[in-house]
Tab-separated table of C-alpha atoms in Angstrom:
chain	number	residue	atom	x	y	z
A	225	UNK	CA	-55.182	-21.787	47.154
A	226	UNK	CA	-52.402	-24.324	47.643
A	227	UNK	CA	-49.514	-24.009	50.042
A	228	UNK	CA	-46.088	-25.544	49.773
A	229	UNK	CA	-45.447	-27.582	52.909
A	230	UNK	CA	-41.744	-27.834	53.729
A	231	UNK	CA	-40.510	-31.204	54.867
A	232	UNK	CA	-38.707	-29.615	57.838
A	233	UNK	CA	-41.951	-29.207	59.757
A	234	UNK	CA	-41.897	-25.374	59.646
A	235	UNK	CA	-44.911	-23.237	58.824
A	236	UNK	CA	-46.355	-23.798	55.350
A	237	UNK	CA	-45.071	-21.298	52.768
A	238	UNK	CA	-47.888	-19.245	51.275
A	239	UNK	CA	-47.606	-18.276	47.584
A	240	UNK	CA	-46.737	-14.688	46.641
A	241	UNK	CA	-49.551	-12.381	45.624
A	242	UNK	CA	-50.308	-12.198	41.903
A	243	UNK	CA	-48.263	-9.307	40.385
A	244	UNK	CA	-51.347	-7.329	39.306
A	245	UNK	CA	-52.918	-7.500	42.782
A	246	UNK	CA	-49.588	-6.536	44.382
A	247	UNK	CA	-49.268	-3.572	41.986
A	248	UNK	CA	-52.779	-2.349	42.775
A	249	UNK	CA	-52.107	-2.707	46.519
A	250	UNK	CA	-48.838	-0.775	46.186
A	251	UNK	CA	-50.648	1.980	44.285
A	252	UNK	CA	-53.271	2.202	47.021
A	253	UNK	CA	-50.554	2.393	49.694
A	254	UNK	CA	-48.840	5.161	47.715
A	255	UNK	CA	-52.127	7.076	47.386
A	256	UNK	CA	-52.866	6.641	51.089
A	257	UNK	CA	-49.352	7.860	51.941
A	258	UNK	CA	-49.871	11.029	49.879
A	259	UNK	CA	-53.269	11.645	51.507
A	260	UNK	CA	-52.185	10.997	55.102
A	261	UNK	CA	-48.655	12.443	55.170
A	262	UNK	CA	-48.472	14.797	52.204
A	263	UNK	CA	-45.425	12.861	50.989
A	264	UNK	CA	-44.904	9.901	48.718
A	265	UNK	CA	-43.016	6.737	49.574
A	266	UNK	CA	-39.262	6.916	50.090
A	267	UNK	CA	-36.435	5.021	51.729
A	268	UNK	CA	-32.939	6.413	51.258
A	269	UNK	CA	-33.834	9.699	52.920
A	270	UNK	CA	-34.013	7.750	56.188
A	271	UNK	CA	-30.424	6.546	55.793
A	272	UNK	CA	-29.315	10.125	55.159
A	273	UNK	CA	-31.115	11.236	58.309
A	274	UNK	CA	-29.467	8.369	60.176
A	275	UNK	CA	-26.083	9.650	58.947
A	276	UNK	CA	-26.985	13.141	60.165
A	277	UNK	CA	-28.008	11.753	63.560
A	278	UNK	CA	-24.768	9.747	63.839
A	279	UNK	CA	-22.842	12.855	62.815
A	280	UNK	CA	-24.516	14.857	65.573
A	281	UNK	CA	-23.530	12.170	68.094
A	282	UNK	CA	-19.872	12.010	66.964
A	283	UNK	CA	-19.021	15.456	65.565
A	284	UNK	CA	-21.902	17.921	66.043
A	285	UNK	CA	-20.036	21.044	64.906
A	286	UNK	CA	-18.843	19.432	61.678
A	287	UNK	CA	-22.293	17.937	60.996
A	288	UNK	CA	-24.110	21.229	61.572
A	289	UNK	CA	-21.610	23.033	59.313
A	290	UNK	CA	-21.912	20.369	56.587
A	291	UNK	CA	-23.801	21.744	53.598
A	292	UNK	CA	-25.614	18.444	52.978
A	293	UNK	CA	-26.318	17.152	56.508
A	294	UNK	CA	-26.582	20.466	58.350
A	295	UNK	CA	-30.108	21.407	57.211
A	296	UNK	CA	-31.424	18.063	58.526
A	297	UNK	CA	-30.292	18.990	62.037
A	298	UNK	CA	-31.982	22.397	62.148
A	299	UNK	CA	-35.352	21.090	63.308
A	300	UNK	CA	-33.928	19.042	66.164
A	301	UNK	CA	-33.454	15.302	65.968
A	302	UNK	CA	-32.952	14.289	62.301
A	303	UNK	CA	-34.607	10.927	62.979
A	304	UNK	CA	-37.929	12.549	63.937
A	305	UNK	CA	-38.762	13.014	60.252
A	306	UNK	CA	-41.716	11.181	58.694
A	307	UNK	CA	-39.426	9.152	56.423
A	308	UNK	CA	-37.592	7.599	59.373
A	309	UNK	CA	-40.858	6.312	60.803
A	310	UNK	CA	-42.009	5.152	57.399
A	311	UNK	CA	-38.886	3.003	56.984
A	312	UNK	CA	-39.355	1.564	60.492
A	313	UNK	CA	-42.961	0.726	59.567
A	314	UNK	CA	-41.893	-0.903	56.295
A	315	UNK	CA	-39.338	-3.044	58.131
A	316	UNK	CA	-41.881	-4.134	60.746
A	317	UNK	CA	-44.497	-4.796	58.054
A	318	UNK	CA	-42.031	-6.859	56.018
A	319	UNK	CA	-41.098	-8.869	59.097
A	320	UNK	CA	-44.739	-9.578	59.939
A	321	UNK	CA	-45.592	-10.444	56.308
A	322	UNK	CA	-42.599	-12.810	56.046
A	323	UNK	CA	-43.607	-14.499	59.280
A	324	UNK	CA	-47.269	-14.865	58.292
A	325	UNK	CA	-46.253	-16.102	54.824
A	326	UNK	CA	-43.957	-18.743	56.291
A	327	UNK	CA	-40.939	-17.136	54.605
A	328	UNK	CA	-39.093	-15.739	57.617
A	329	UNK	CA	-35.511	-17.055	57.615
A	330	UNK	CA	-31.966	-15.786	57.255
A	331	UNK	CA	-30.328	-16.723	53.974
A	332	UNK	CA	-27.882	-15.463	51.363
A	333	UNK	CA	-29.329	-15.828	47.900
A	334	UNK	CA	-26.656	-16.863	45.421
A	335	UNK	CA	-24.133	-17.811	48.100
A	336	UNK	CA	-24.086	-21.407	46.948
A	337	UNK	CA	-22.786	-20.548	43.467
A	338	UNK	CA	-20.066	-17.995	44.334
A	339	UNK	CA	-19.483	-18.381	48.057
A	340	UNK	CA	-20.840	-16.429	50.980
A	341	UNK	CA	-17.915	-13.972	51.227
A	342	UNK	CA	-18.045	-12.900	47.577
A	343	UNK	CA	-21.823	-12.689	47.717
A	344	UNK	CA	-21.754	-10.469	50.834
A	345	UNK	CA	-19.100	-8.157	49.325
A	346	UNK	CA	-20.982	-7.915	46.030
A	347	UNK	CA	-24.236	-7.121	47.819
A	348	UNK	CA	-22.573	-4.461	49.990
A	349	UNK	CA	-20.841	-2.808	47.026
A	350	UNK	CA	-24.079	-2.881	45.044
A	351	UNK	CA	-25.994	-1.409	47.957
A	352	UNK	CA	-23.460	1.365	48.487
A	353	UNK	CA	-23.464	2.249	44.780
A	354	UNK	CA	-27.273	2.249	44.703
A	355	UNK	CA	-27.402	4.441	47.810
A	356	UNK	CA	-24.845	6.854	46.364
A	357	UNK	CA	-26.760	6.997	43.089
A	358	UNK	CA	-30.003	7.596	44.943
A	359	UNK	CA	-28.490	10.533	46.818
A	360	UNK	CA	-27.029	12.027	43.621
A	361	UNK	CA	-30.396	11.622	41.876
A	362	UNK	CA	-32.225	13.034	44.938
A	363	UNK	CA	-34.289	9.893	45.284
A	364	UNK	CA	-34.313	6.107	45.155
A	365	UNK	CA	-36.535	3.666	43.283
A	366	UNK	CA	-39.355	4.186	45.753
A	367	UNK	CA	-38.960	7.923	46.290
A	368	UNK	CA	-38.083	9.074	42.798
A	369	UNK	CA	-39.419	6.102	40.864
A	370	UNK	CA	-42.773	5.378	42.505
A	371	UNK	CA	-43.674	8.714	44.057
A	372	UNK	CA	-42.138	10.813	41.284
A	373	UNK	CA	-43.816	8.808	38.526
A	374	UNK	CA	-47.139	8.988	40.395
A	375	UNK	CA	-46.932	12.772	40.185
A	376	UNK	CA	-45.807	12.540	36.526
A	377	UNK	CA	-42.370	14.002	37.283
A	378	UNK	CA	-40.142	13.875	34.203
A	379	UNK	CA	-37.067	13.220	36.347
A	380	UNK	CA	-38.769	10.076	37.650
A	381	UNK	CA	-39.209	8.632	34.178
A	382	UNK	CA	-35.611	9.491	33.228
A	383	UNK	CA	-34.445	7.839	36.447
A	384	UNK	CA	-36.546	4.709	35.910
A	385	UNK	CA	-35.339	4.272	32.328
A	386	UNK	CA	-31.715	4.741	33.341
A	387	UNK	CA	-32.120	2.473	36.365
A	388	UNK	CA	-33.532	-0.386	34.311
A	389	UNK	CA	-30.947	-0.050	31.510
A	390	UNK	CA	-28.052	-0.108	33.987
A	391	UNK	CA	-29.736	-2.902	35.938
A	392	UNK	CA	-29.900	-5.065	32.819
A	393	UNK	CA	-26.277	-4.311	31.901
A	394	UNK	CA	-24.938	-4.967	35.414
A	395	UNK	CA	-26.982	-8.159	35.772
A	396	UNK	CA	-25.251	-9.457	32.631
A	397	UNK	CA	-21.834	-8.493	33.984
A	398	UNK	CA	-22.254	-10.119	37.405
A	399	UNK	CA	-24.408	-13.034	36.331
A	400	UNK	CA	-24.232	-15.901	38.790
A	401	UNK	CA	-23.162	-13.730	41.702
């Protein structure tokens, strides 16, 4: 196995895993998650629970009365859900993997071609639209796509097809950003 050695004297950058091996590992993680927690993988549910927690800190009566956020507050702290801890674990795991792989750094991909400001705004708008779409669809690419497809949910396959079609169209529209 060869490593790229940066000239800056930082840690050598390890190559990414082969896609097939990464896919098999992801499938095993998904299976283990179902076995250990009774749930599949997910991500955007944690941001919704974070919104419910923030709502309880700022306006508890309005949050409790809210049809969408209220049920998340009934069991106590909305952040005590399994999905919150899963997202924390994913973030810590990604940080450790990036460090061990020699890839830990702060950077804005694409900032050189369009400028940092436009790149940040485009990324934020894209993230907000993806998050809104995930909430409307009742799941994100990991929750609905991976976990839903693993259980052969029809909605998951509809979501994945739609997600990829729109992803291809939008990538053509914002090419270079």
